[in-house]
Amino acid sequence: MPRPMLPRPVPVLPLIAGLTLFAAPAMADLAEGVTHFTLPNGLETVVIEDRRAPVVVQMVWYRIGAADEEPGKSGIAHYLEHLMFKGTDTLGPGEFSRIVTTNGGSDNAFTSWDFTAYFQRIASDRLPMVMEMEADRMANLSISDDDWLAERQVVLEERAQRVDSDPRALFAEELNAVLYDNHPYGRPIIGWRDEIEALTLDDANAWYDAHYAPDAAILIVAGDVSADEVRALAEEHYGPIPARGDIAPRLRPQEPPKRADRRLEMSDPRVPQPSMTRRILAPAREAGDQRQAAALTVLAELLGGSSQTSVLGRELVLPGKALFAGARYDGLSLDATDFALSLVPADGVTPAEAEAALDAVLTRFLEDGPDPADLERVRTRIRASEIYGRDSAHARAYDFGQGLSTGLSVQDVLDWPRILGEVIEEDVMQAARLVLDRPGSVTGWLLPEAPDPDSLAADLPAALPAPEPPATIEPEVQG
């Protein structure tokens, strides 16, 4: 069992030179400063060496999220994330975070549909301390009767503040439920209110017992460390935790083929101006073959990556037809993700006029393809972004954690910038036809107030414009 931790700065003993580990895992150096190995109990580990500052980031990612919940138990993954801060057999409620803060660090956690992750950023000589504590709560979580009830109320208040009081978030839930009519991505990460209210301590313990284990987790350590140091510490602290051994495969209901476009509309007096979002299912990044996802990424940048130089920016924003027009694609999900277009009409432009202008731009793009200069500019921006991204150990740790949590390999994560840079016009057009020229899209309009049906009949296309889905709610964050 991990040693009790003291709520004060803890001195760190130097590693013992020549320490021999039993059954030491083989380590693979896949790129400069990046090492990958797996402990005998199944804990996959990535070390990213960055010696520029005496700081380290530890992240533990569990391959479990809101899309893995049983029907009727929505919100349990996020709820358990909160309860992970409520103590262990050796640490009291909140003591983990207090120790990290007292030692000059910071910590937090977040839940998404595909994963739940916990992290600390702290001076590198404190890594043994935070690793010991993280291993402790992987194996020895202890939740009191008072804590689980109080924390459930905290989650309900979080939902009230972040979702129920925000018409954009409420509409995002509605849109997700329409886009994913069979897959659990259609459920909110934070959970439906009535189901959160019914969650119990037994539910939380069952979720923890079933899913929190080294063979269901990924350890990412980035910063002022070496792979040998991390391996020794991981063997010491995580190594004794037994593998669960019976981790079930992550098989979820999938979406059936879509044969018709759908539209959705919502109005709310709190909404300042109309906005539209159109979403369509799209493939996620696929292990071993990320070319299609790379083309979709480049397509989103070409269409809406910049309000000044993108296709939608030049054709809609600069001429004054829209205040904003953009495109979004993020392929890091375990199952099918989505490609999205967003639009805010300019003052004096009706939703119908703005949507018609958007459709006209997309039709021309499908006919003419991208401008070669635009494509080269996007590739250059991607290369620059990849170089700048190396400046943040936390960001690099996040890339590997999210990638491995959604089925990619370490090599896939390393290869991604190169694959993006190799996208050509033909790839972009195949991606465009996939998401812009087939049935199954969901168009949503979020409007300032309830429209008059008679005026809509004269003003809008044959099918009512759909309310815009606010951008998909970001992963819930433990505050």
Short mmCIF file of C-alpha atoms in Angstrom, two decimals:
data_model
loop_
_atom_site.label_atom_id
_atom_site.label_comp_id
_atom_site.label_asym_id
_atom_site.label_seq_id
_atom_site.Cartn_x
_atom_site.Cartn_y
_atom_site.Cartn_z
CA MET A 1 0.00 0.00 0.00
CA PRO A 2 1.30 3.50 -0.78
CA ARG A 3 2.80 5.39 2.14
CA PRO A 4 0.69 8.14 3.76
CA MET A 5 1.34 11.55 2.25
CA LEU A 6 1.98 14.65 4.31
CA PRO A 7 0.26 17.96 3.49
CA ARG A 8 3.53 19.87 3.08
CA PRO A 9 6.38 20.05 0.55
CA VAL A 10 7.87 16.59 0.42
CA PRO A 11 11.60 16.11 -0.21
CA VAL A 12 12.36 13.59 -2.89
CA LEU A 13 15.00 10.92 -2.45
CA PRO A 14 17.33 10.42 -5.42
CA LEU A 15 16.86 7.27 -7.46
CA ILE A 16 19.19 4.48 -6.39
CA ALA A 17 21.91 3.99 -8.96
CA GLY A 18 22.02 0.57 -10.54
CA LEU A 19 18.49 -0.36 -9.39
CA THR A 20 17.50 -3.66 -11.03
CA LEU A 21 13.84 -4.19 -11.87
CA PHE A 22 12.22 -7.59 -12.07
CA ALA A 23 10.74 -8.30 -15.53
CA ALA A 24 11.58 -4.81 -16.75
CA PRO A 25 9.45 -3.89 -19.77
CA ALA A 26 11.13 -3.45 -23.12
CA MET A 27 11.37 0.20 -24.12
CA ALA A 28 11.06 1.49 -27.66
CA ASP A 29 12.54 4.82 -28.70
CA LEU A 30 10.14 5.82 -31.48
CA ALA A 31 11.34 9.39 -32.00
CA GLU A 32 13.80 11.77 -30.44
CA GLY A 33 12.85 12.12 -26.79
CA VAL A 34 9.79 9.81 -27.02
CA THR A 35 9.87 6.35 -25.39
CA HIS A 36 7.11 3.76 -25.15
CA PHE A 37 6.81 0.68 -22.93
CA THR A 38 4.20 -1.41 -21.11
CA LEU A 39 4.49 -2.70 -17.55
CA PRO A 40 3.80 -6.39 -16.82
CA ASN A 41 0.40 -5.45 -15.35
CA GLY A 42 -0.64 -3.85 -18.65
CA LEU A 43 -0.03 -0.15 -17.88
CA GLU A 44 0.96 1.42 -21.21
CA THR A 45 3.46 4.23 -20.70
CA VAL A 46 4.82 7.03 -22.88
CA VAL A 47 7.72 9.25 -21.78
CA ILE A 48 8.37 12.56 -23.56
CA GLU A 49 11.71 14.01 -22.53
CA ASP A 50 11.91 17.82 -22.51
CA ARG A 51 14.75 19.27 -20.46
CA ARG A 52 14.10 22.97 -21.08
CA ALA A 53 12.55 23.54 -17.65
CA PRO A 54 12.64 21.58 -14.37
CA VAL A 55 8.94 20.75 -14.68
CA VAL A 56 7.07 17.53 -15.36
CA VAL A 57 3.51 16.65 -16.36
CA GLN A 58 2.01 13.32 -15.30
CA MET A 59 -1.23 12.24 -16.97
CA VAL A 60 -3.16 9.03 -16.37
CA TRP A 61 -5.80 8.30 -19.01
CA TYR A 62 -8.43 5.62 -18.49
CA ARG A 63 -9.92 4.04 -21.59
CA ILE A 64 -13.44 4.64 -20.36
CA GLY A 65 -15.84 7.53 -20.86
CA ALA A 66 -19.43 8.66 -21.09
CA ALA A 67 -20.13 6.62 -24.25
CA ASP A 68 -19.37 3.43 -22.30
CA GLU A 69 -22.10 4.02 -19.70
CA GLU A 70 -25.11 1.75 -19.35
CA PRO A 71 -28.42 3.23 -20.53
CA GLY A 72 -30.05 4.98 -17.59
CA LYS A 73 -26.71 5.71 -15.89
CA SER A 74 -25.62 8.75 -17.90
CA GLY A 75 -23.11 10.94 -16.09
CA ILE A 76 -21.50 8.16 -14.03
CA ALA A 77 -18.09 8.53 -15.73
CA HIS A 78 -17.98 12.26 -14.97
CA TYR A 79 -19.41 11.72 -11.48
CA LEU A 80 -16.68 9.19 -10.64
CA GLU A 81 -14.08 11.67 -11.91
CA HIS A 82 -15.30 14.09 -9.21
CA LEU A 83 -15.25 11.38 -6.55
CA MET A 84 -11.64 10.49 -7.36
CA PHE A 85 -10.69 13.66 -5.44
CA LYS A 86 -12.53 12.50 -2.31
CA GLY A 87 -9.75 10.47 -0.77
CA THR A 88 -8.24 7.00 -0.41
CA ASP A 89 -7.36 4.71 2.47
CA THR A 90 -4.45 7.05 3.26
CA LEU A 91 -5.55 10.48 1.93
CA GLY A 92 -8.51 12.50 3.13
CA PRO A 93 -11.01 14.31 0.87
CA GLY A 94 -9.26 17.03 -1.12
CA GLU A 95 -5.86 16.17 0.34
CA PHE A 96 -4.44 15.07 -3.03
CA SER A 97 -4.94 18.52 -4.55
CA ARG A 98 -3.81 20.30 -1.39
CA ILE A 99 -0.51 18.42 -1.42
CA VAL A 100 0.06 19.19 -5.08
CA THR A 101 -0.69 22.89 -4.53
CA THR A 102 1.48 23.06 -1.42
CA ASN A 103 4.34 21.68 -3.49
CA GLY A 104 3.91 24.43 -6.10
CA GLY A 105 2.01 22.35 -8.65
CA SER A 106 -1.46 22.15 -10.16
CA ASP A 107 -3.80 19.27 -10.92
CA ASN A 108 -7.13 18.61 -12.57
CA ALA A 109 -9.13 16.03 -14.49
CA PHE A 110 -11.56 15.80 -17.39
CA THR A 111 -14.07 13.39 -18.86
CA SER A 112 -15.03 12.90 -22.49
CA TRP A 113 -17.13 10.32 -24.34
CA ASP A 114 -14.06 8.10 -24.86
CA PHE A 115 -11.78 8.64 -21.86
CA THR A 116 -11.31 10.03 -18.36
CA ALA A 117 -7.96 11.63 -17.53
CA TYR A 118 -6.16 13.00 -14.46
CA PHE A 119 -3.05 15.15 -14.52
CA GLN A 120 -0.55 17.08 -12.43
CA ARG A 121 2.00 19.68 -13.44
CA ILE A 122 4.77 20.05 -10.88
CA ALA A 123 8.51 20.45 -10.34
CA SER A 124 10.27 17.39 -11.73
CA ASP A 125 11.78 16.41 -8.38
CA ARG A 126 8.21 15.96 -7.08
CA LEU A 127 7.32 13.34 -9.69
CA PRO A 128 7.76 10.43 -7.23
CA MET A 129 5.28 12.08 -4.90
CA VAL A 130 2.50 12.66 -7.44
CA MET A 131 3.06 9.23 -9.00
CA GLU A 132 2.67 7.62 -5.60
CA MET A 133 -0.56 9.49 -4.96
CA GLU A 134 -1.98 8.77 -8.41
CA ALA A 135 -1.23 5.07 -8.01
CA ASP A 136 -2.87 5.19 -4.59
CA ARG A 137 -6.19 6.41 -5.97
CA MET A 138 -6.01 3.97 -8.89
CA ALA A 139 -6.11 1.14 -6.33
CA ASN A 140 -7.47 2.46 -3.04
CA LEU A 141 -10.29 4.95 -3.62
CA SER A 142 -12.44 5.39 -0.52
CA ILE A 143 -15.70 7.36 -0.67
CA SER A 144 -17.70 8.20 2.44
CA ASP A 145 -21.49 8.32 2.60
CA ASP A 146 -21.38 12.09 3.12
CA ASP A 147 -19.00 12.71 0.23
CA TRP A 148 -20.91 10.89 -2.49
CA LEU A 149 -24.15 12.70 -1.74
CA ALA A 150 -22.49 16.11 -1.51
CA GLU A 151 -20.52 15.57 -4.73
CA ARG A 152 -23.62 14.46 -6.62
CA GLN A 153 -25.13 17.82 -5.72
CA VAL A 154 -21.97 19.54 -6.97
CA VAL A 155 -22.38 17.79 -10.32
CA LEU A 156 -26.04 18.82 -10.50
CA GLU A 157 -25.07 22.43 -9.82
CA GLU A 158 -22.37 22.18 -12.49
CA ARG A 159 -24.98 21.00 -14.97
CA ALA A 160 -27.27 23.87 -13.97
CA GLN A 161 -24.51 26.44 -14.51
CA ARG A 162 -22.86 25.06 -17.63
CA VAL A 163 -25.79 23.52 -19.48
CA ASP A 164 -29.27 24.31 -18.16
CA SER A 165 -28.60 28.06 -17.99
CA ASP A 166 -26.98 28.20 -21.46
CA PRO A 167 -29.29 27.88 -24.49
CA ARG A 168 -26.31 27.02 -26.70
CA ALA A 169 -25.42 24.06 -24.49
CA LEU A 170 -29.04 22.93 -24.31
CA PHE A 171 -29.29 23.07 -28.06
CA ALA A 172 -26.03 21.15 -28.45
CA GLU A 173 -27.61 18.32 -26.46
CA GLU A 174 -30.63 18.33 -28.75
CA LEU A 175 -28.48 18.32 -31.85
CA ASN A 176 -26.25 15.51 -30.61
CA ALA A 177 -29.31 13.41 -29.89
CA VAL A 178 -30.48 13.88 -33.49
CA LEU A 179 -27.08 13.36 -35.10
CA TYR A 180 -26.45 10.20 -33.06
CA ASP A 181 -29.80 8.48 -32.91
CA ASN A 182 -28.29 5.10 -32.01
CA HIS A 183 -24.72 5.66 -30.78
CA PRO A 184 -24.17 6.75 -27.14
CA TYR A 185 -22.35 9.88 -28.36
CA GLY A 186 -25.92 11.21 -28.44
CA ARG A 187 -25.96 11.33 -24.63
CA PRO A 188 -24.42 14.31 -22.79
CA ILE A 189 -21.08 13.73 -21.08
CA ILE A 190 -22.29 15.32 -17.88
CA GLY A 191 -25.47 13.22 -17.98
CA TRP A 192 -29.19 13.89 -18.10
CA ARG A 193 -30.39 15.64 -14.94
CA ASP A 194 -32.90 13.01 -13.84
CA GLU A 195 -30.31 10.24 -14.26
CA ILE A 196 -27.64 12.17 -12.33
CA GLU A 197 -30.12 12.57 -9.49
CA ALA A 198 -30.54 8.78 -9.34
CA LEU A 199 -26.81 7.89 -9.23
CA THR A 200 -25.72 6.13 -6.03
CA LEU A 201 -22.55 5.23 -4.17
CA ASP A 202 -22.98 1.66 -5.39
CA ASP A 203 -23.05 2.93 -8.99
CA ALA A 204 -19.81 4.86 -8.43
CA ASN A 205 -18.02 1.96 -6.76
CA ALA A 206 -19.15 -0.45 -9.47
CA TRP A 207 -17.83 1.88 -12.19
CA TYR A 208 -14.51 2.27 -10.36
CA ASP A 209 -14.12 -1.46 -9.72
CA ALA A 210 -14.91 -2.36 -13.32
CA HIS A 211 -12.85 0.25 -15.17
CA TYR A 212 -10.03 1.69 -13.04
CA ALA A 213 -7.05 -0.62 -13.39
CA PRO A 214 -3.55 -0.45 -14.89
CA ASP A 215 -4.48 -2.57 -17.91
CA ALA A 216 -7.25 -0.08 -18.72
CA ALA A 217 -5.00 2.97 -18.33
CA ILE A 218 -2.26 4.92 -20.09
CA LEU A 219 0.49 6.77 -18.22
CA ILE A 220 2.01 9.79 -19.98
CA VAL A 221 4.96 11.61 -18.40
CA ALA A 222 6.40 14.65 -20.17
CA GLY A 223 9.10 17.09 -19.15
CA ASP A 224 12.38 17.06 -17.28
CA VAL A 225 12.72 13.28 -16.88
CA SER A 226 14.38 10.32 -18.57
CA ALA A 227 12.70 7.13 -19.68
CA ASP A 228 14.76 5.11 -17.20
CA GLU A 229 13.65 7.32 -14.31
CA VAL A 230 10.00 7.02 -15.26
CA ARG A 231 10.23 3.27 -15.75
CA ALA A 232 11.76 2.80 -12.29
CA LEU A 233 9.12 5.00 -10.65
CA ALA A 234 6.26 3.38 -12.57
CA GLU A 235 7.45 -0.08 -11.56
CA GLU A 236 7.65 1.04 -7.93
CA HIS A 237 4.27 2.74 -7.67
CA TYR A 238 1.99 1.35 -10.40
CA GLY A 239 3.71 -2.02 -10.83
CA PRO A 240 2.28 -3.67 -7.68
CA ILE A 241 -1.32 -2.91 -8.72
CA PRO A 242 -2.76 -6.10 -10.22
CA ALA A 243 -4.23 -6.09 -13.70
CA ARG A 244 -7.98 -6.42 -13.90
CA GLY A 245 -7.53 -9.04 -16.60
CA ASP A 246 -11.15 -9.09 -17.70
CA ILE A 247 -11.43 -5.68 -19.35
CA ALA A 248 -14.31 -6.00 -21.80
CA PRO A 249 -13.81 -4.80 -25.39
CA ARG A 250 -15.30 -1.37 -26.07
CA LEU A 251 -18.16 -2.38 -28.34
CA ARG A 252 -20.88 0.24 -28.73
CA PRO A 253 -24.02 0.51 -30.85
CA GLN A 254 -23.10 2.10 -34.17
CA GLU A 255 -25.00 4.53 -36.37
CA PRO A 256 -27.07 3.07 -39.22
CA PRO A 257 -26.76 4.58 -42.72
CA LYS A 258 -28.42 8.00 -43.02
CA ARG A 259 -30.76 8.44 -45.97
CA ALA A 260 -32.18 11.91 -45.37
CA ASP A 261 -31.08 15.32 -44.16
CA ARG A 262 -32.69 16.50 -40.95
CA ARG A 263 -33.43 19.94 -39.58
CA LEU A 264 -33.86 21.23 -36.07
CA GLU A 265 -34.85 24.61 -34.68
CA MET A 266 -34.86 26.10 -31.20
CA SER A 267 -35.55 29.62 -30.02
CA ASP A 268 -34.75 31.25 -26.70
CA PRO A 269 -35.05 34.89 -25.58
CA ARG A 270 -31.50 34.70 -24.16
CA VAL A 271 -30.01 34.14 -27.63
CA PRO A 272 -28.65 37.44 -29.02
CA GLN A 273 -28.61 36.54 -32.72
CA PRO A 274 -29.39 33.62 -35.04
CA SER A 275 -26.71 31.02 -35.61
CA MET A 276 -26.54 27.85 -37.63
CA THR A 277 -24.57 24.66 -37.34
CA ARG A 278 -24.65 21.83 -39.86
CA ARG A 279 -23.13 18.52 -38.87
CA ILE A 280 -22.66 15.21 -40.65
CA LEU A 281 -21.08 11.97 -39.49
CA ALA A 282 -17.48 11.51 -40.59
CA PRO A 283 -14.79 8.86 -40.07
CA ALA A 284 -12.42 9.20 -37.12
CA ARG A 285 -8.65 8.82 -37.38
CA GLU A 286 -7.97 5.15 -38.06
CA ALA A 287 -4.99 3.32 -36.60
CA GLY A 288 -2.48 2.59 -39.33
CA ASP A 289 -4.27 4.65 -41.99
CA GLN A 290 -5.01 8.28 -41.09
CA ARG A 291 -5.04 9.66 -44.64
CA GLN A 292 -8.80 10.16 -44.86
CA ALA A 293 -8.88 11.93 -41.49
CA ALA A 294 -5.96 14.10 -42.58
CA ALA A 295 -7.85 15.13 -45.72
CA LEU A 296 -10.91 16.03 -43.63
CA THR A 297 -8.69 18.08 -41.32
CA VAL A 298 -7.22 19.99 -44.25
CA LEU A 299 -10.70 20.45 -45.76
CA ALA A 300 -11.96 22.05 -42.54
CA GLU A 301 -8.98 24.42 -42.54
CA LEU A 302 -9.50 25.32 -46.19
CA LEU A 303 -13.19 26.02 -45.75
CA GLY A 304 -13.25 27.76 -42.40
CA GLY A 305 -9.89 27.91 -40.66
CA SER A 306 -9.48 31.68 -41.01
CA SER A 307 -12.03 34.49 -41.21
CA GLN A 308 -9.72 36.32 -43.63
CA THR A 309 -8.25 33.69 -45.94
CA SER A 310 -10.54 30.64 -45.80
CA VAL A 311 -13.14 29.95 -48.49
CA LEU A 312 -16.07 30.77 -46.21
CA GLY A 313 -14.28 33.80 -44.81
CA ARG A 314 -13.66 35.29 -48.24
CA GLU A 315 -17.05 34.40 -49.70
CA LEU A 316 -19.34 35.11 -46.75
CA VAL A 317 -17.64 37.14 -43.99
CA LEU A 318 -15.64 39.69 -45.97
CA PRO A 319 -18.57 40.55 -48.33
CA GLY A 320 -20.79 41.16 -45.30
CA LYS A 321 -23.14 38.20 -45.68
CA ALA A 322 -22.10 36.65 -42.37
CA LEU A 323 -20.54 37.77 -39.11
CA PHE A 324 -18.88 34.38 -38.79
CA ALA A 325 -18.55 31.27 -40.92
CA GLY A 326 -16.35 28.32 -40.04
CA ALA A 327 -15.73 24.60 -40.34
CA ARG A 328 -14.57 22.06 -37.78
CA TYR A 329 -13.35 18.48 -37.77
CA ASP A 330 -11.62 16.56 -34.98
CA GLY A 331 -10.89 12.94 -35.80
CA LEU A 332 -9.78 11.90 -32.31
CA SER A 333 -12.68 9.71 -31.26
CA LEU A 334 -13.09 5.97 -30.87
CA ASP A 335 -16.13 5.81 -33.17
CA ALA A 336 -17.49 7.98 -35.98
CA THR A 337 -17.08 11.68 -35.33
CA ASP A 338 -18.57 14.59 -37.27
CA PHE A 339 -17.70 17.36 -39.72
CA ALA A 340 -19.37 20.67 -38.84
CA LEU A 341 -20.08 24.00 -40.53
CA SER A 342 -21.07 27.07 -38.52
CA LEU A 343 -22.68 30.32 -39.62
CA VAL A 344 -23.85 33.57 -38.00
CA PRO A 345 -25.76 35.81 -40.47
CA ALA A 346 -24.83 39.46 -40.71
CA ASP A 347 -27.34 42.07 -39.56
CA GLY A 348 -30.09 42.41 -42.14
CA VAL A 349 -29.44 38.96 -43.65
CA THR A 350 -32.19 36.44 -42.92
CA PRO A 351 -31.36 32.89 -41.89
CA ALA A 352 -32.72 31.66 -45.23
CA GLU A 353 -30.52 34.06 -47.20
CA ALA A 354 -27.43 33.19 -45.17
CA GLU A 355 -27.98 29.46 -45.52
CA ALA A 356 -28.57 29.78 -49.27
CA ALA A 357 -25.31 31.74 -49.60
CA LEU A 358 -23.46 29.04 -47.66
CA ASP A 359 -24.89 26.31 -49.87
CA ALA A 360 -23.86 28.22 -53.00
CA VAL A 361 -20.26 28.51 -51.77
CA LEU A 362 -20.11 24.80 -50.96
CA THR A 363 -21.53 23.90 -54.39
CA ARG A 364 -18.85 25.99 -56.12
CA PHE A 365 -16.14 24.37 -54.01
CA LEU A 366 -17.35 20.91 -55.00
CA GLU A 367 -17.24 21.96 -58.64
CA ASP A 368 -13.98 23.91 -58.71
CA GLY A 369 -11.90 22.40 -55.90
CA PRO A 370 -9.41 24.27 -53.71
CA ASP A 371 -7.12 27.00 -54.92
CA PRO A 372 -3.57 25.55 -55.03
CA ALA A 373 -2.22 28.56 -53.13
CA ASP A 374 -4.84 28.02 -50.41
CA LEU A 375 -3.90 24.37 -50.09
CA GLU A 376 -0.19 25.17 -49.79
CA ARG A 377 -0.92 27.87 -47.20
CA VAL A 378 -2.89 25.42 -45.08
CA ARG A 379 -0.11 22.83 -45.29
CA THR A 380 2.41 25.48 -44.24
CA ARG A 381 0.21 26.51 -41.30
CA ILE A 382 -0.09 22.87 -40.22
CA ARG A 383 3.68 22.41 -40.32
CA ALA A 384 4.19 25.59 -38.28
CA SER A 385 1.56 24.50 -35.78
CA GLU A 386 3.29 21.16 -35.33
CA ILE A 387 6.62 22.88 -34.62
CA TYR A 388 5.05 25.33 -32.17
CA GLY A 389 3.22 22.45 -30.48
CA ARG A 390 6.55 20.99 -29.39
CA ASP A 391 7.00 23.96 -27.06
CA SER A 392 4.40 22.62 -24.64
CA ALA A 393 5.11 19.41 -22.76
CA HIS A 394 1.51 19.41 -21.55
CA ALA A 395 0.15 19.68 -25.10
CA ARG A 396 2.36 16.85 -26.33
CA ALA A 397 1.29 14.68 -23.40
CA TYR A 398 -2.33 15.45 -24.24
CA ASP A 399 -1.81 14.46 -27.91
CA PHE A 400 -0.42 11.06 -26.97
CA GLY A 401 -2.99 10.45 -24.23
CA GLN A 402 -5.97 11.29 -26.40
CA GLY A 403 -4.56 9.38 -29.35
CA LEU A 404 -3.90 6.18 -27.41
CA SER A 405 -7.25 6.48 -25.60
CA THR A 406 -9.08 6.48 -28.92
CA GLY A 407 -7.36 3.51 -30.48
CA LEU A 408 -4.30 5.00 -32.15
CA SER A 409 -0.73 3.85 -31.61
CA VAL A 410 2.23 5.94 -30.52
CA GLN A 411 3.54 5.72 -34.08
CA ASP A 412 0.20 7.03 -35.40
CA VAL A 413 0.52 10.09 -33.18
CA LEU A 414 4.09 10.68 -34.33
CA ASP A 415 3.15 10.24 -37.99
CA TRP A 416 0.17 12.61 -37.93
CA PRO A 417 1.99 15.89 -38.84
CA ARG A 418 3.73 14.22 -41.78
CA ILE A 419 0.48 12.71 -43.07
CA LEU A 420 -1.24 16.10 -42.85
CA GLY A 421 1.56 17.63 -44.91
CA GLU A 422 1.13 15.01 -47.63
CA VAL A 423 -2.55 15.76 -48.34
CA ILE A 424 -3.10 16.64 -52.02
CA GLU A 425 -6.02 18.17 -53.91
CA GLU A 426 -7.50 14.81 -54.86
CA ASP A 427 -7.59 13.79 -51.18
CA VAL A 428 -9.37 17.03 -50.27
CA MET A 429 -12.02 16.56 -52.96
CA GLN A 430 -12.72 12.99 -51.90
CA ALA A 431 -13.19 14.25 -48.35
CA ALA A 432 -15.43 17.10 -49.56
CA ARG A 433 -17.71 14.75 -51.46
CA LEU A 434 -17.89 12.53 -48.39
CA VAL A 435 -19.20 15.23 -46.04
CA LEU A 436 -20.69 17.90 -48.33
CA ASP A 437 -22.37 15.88 -51.07
CA ARG A 438 -24.27 13.05 -49.44
CA PRO A 439 -27.47 12.74 -47.36
CA GLY A 440 -27.52 12.55 -43.59
CA SER A 441 -26.61 16.05 -42.43
CA VAL A 442 -28.33 17.71 -39.48
CA THR A 443 -28.82 21.47 -39.84
CA GLY A 444 -29.70 23.41 -36.73
CA TRP A 445 -30.77 27.00 -36.23
CA LEU A 446 -30.67 28.59 -32.79
CA LEU A 447 -32.84 31.70 -32.90
CA PRO A 448 -33.29 34.70 -30.57
CA GLU A 449 -37.04 34.34 -30.16
CA ALA A 450 -39.93 32.23 -31.29
CA PRO A 451 -40.54 33.00 -34.98
CA ASP A 452 -43.98 33.73 -36.38
CA PRO A 453 -45.08 30.70 -38.46
CA ASP A 454 -46.72 32.88 -41.15
CA SER A 455 -43.59 34.98 -41.72
CA LEU A 456 -41.43 31.87 -41.81
CA ALA A 457 -43.58 30.33 -44.53
CA ALA A 458 -42.81 33.26 -46.81
CA ASP A 459 -39.23 33.82 -45.73
CA LEU A 460 -37.63 30.42 -45.46
CA PRO A 461 -37.02 27.48 -47.79
CA ALA A 462 -39.54 24.67 -48.10
CA ALA A 463 -38.02 22.97 -45.06
CA LEU A 464 -37.67 25.09 -41.97
CA PRO A 465 -34.09 26.05 -41.22
CA ALA A 466 -32.72 24.22 -38.26
CA PRO A 467 -31.44 25.78 -35.09
CA GLU A 468 -27.70 25.97 -34.81
CA PRO A 469 -26.12 23.57 -32.46
CA PRO A 470 -23.73 25.31 -30.22
CA ALA A 471 -20.33 23.83 -30.64
CA THR A 472 -20.17 20.37 -29.14
CA ILE A 473 -19.73 20.66 -25.39
CA GLU A 474 -16.10 20.30 -24.46
CA PRO A 475 -15.02 17.51 -22.10
CA GLU A 476 -16.21 18.15 -18.56
CA VAL A 477 -13.50 19.53 -16.30
CA GLN A 478 -13.13 18.91 -12.59
CA GLY A 479 -13.09 22.30 -10.96
#
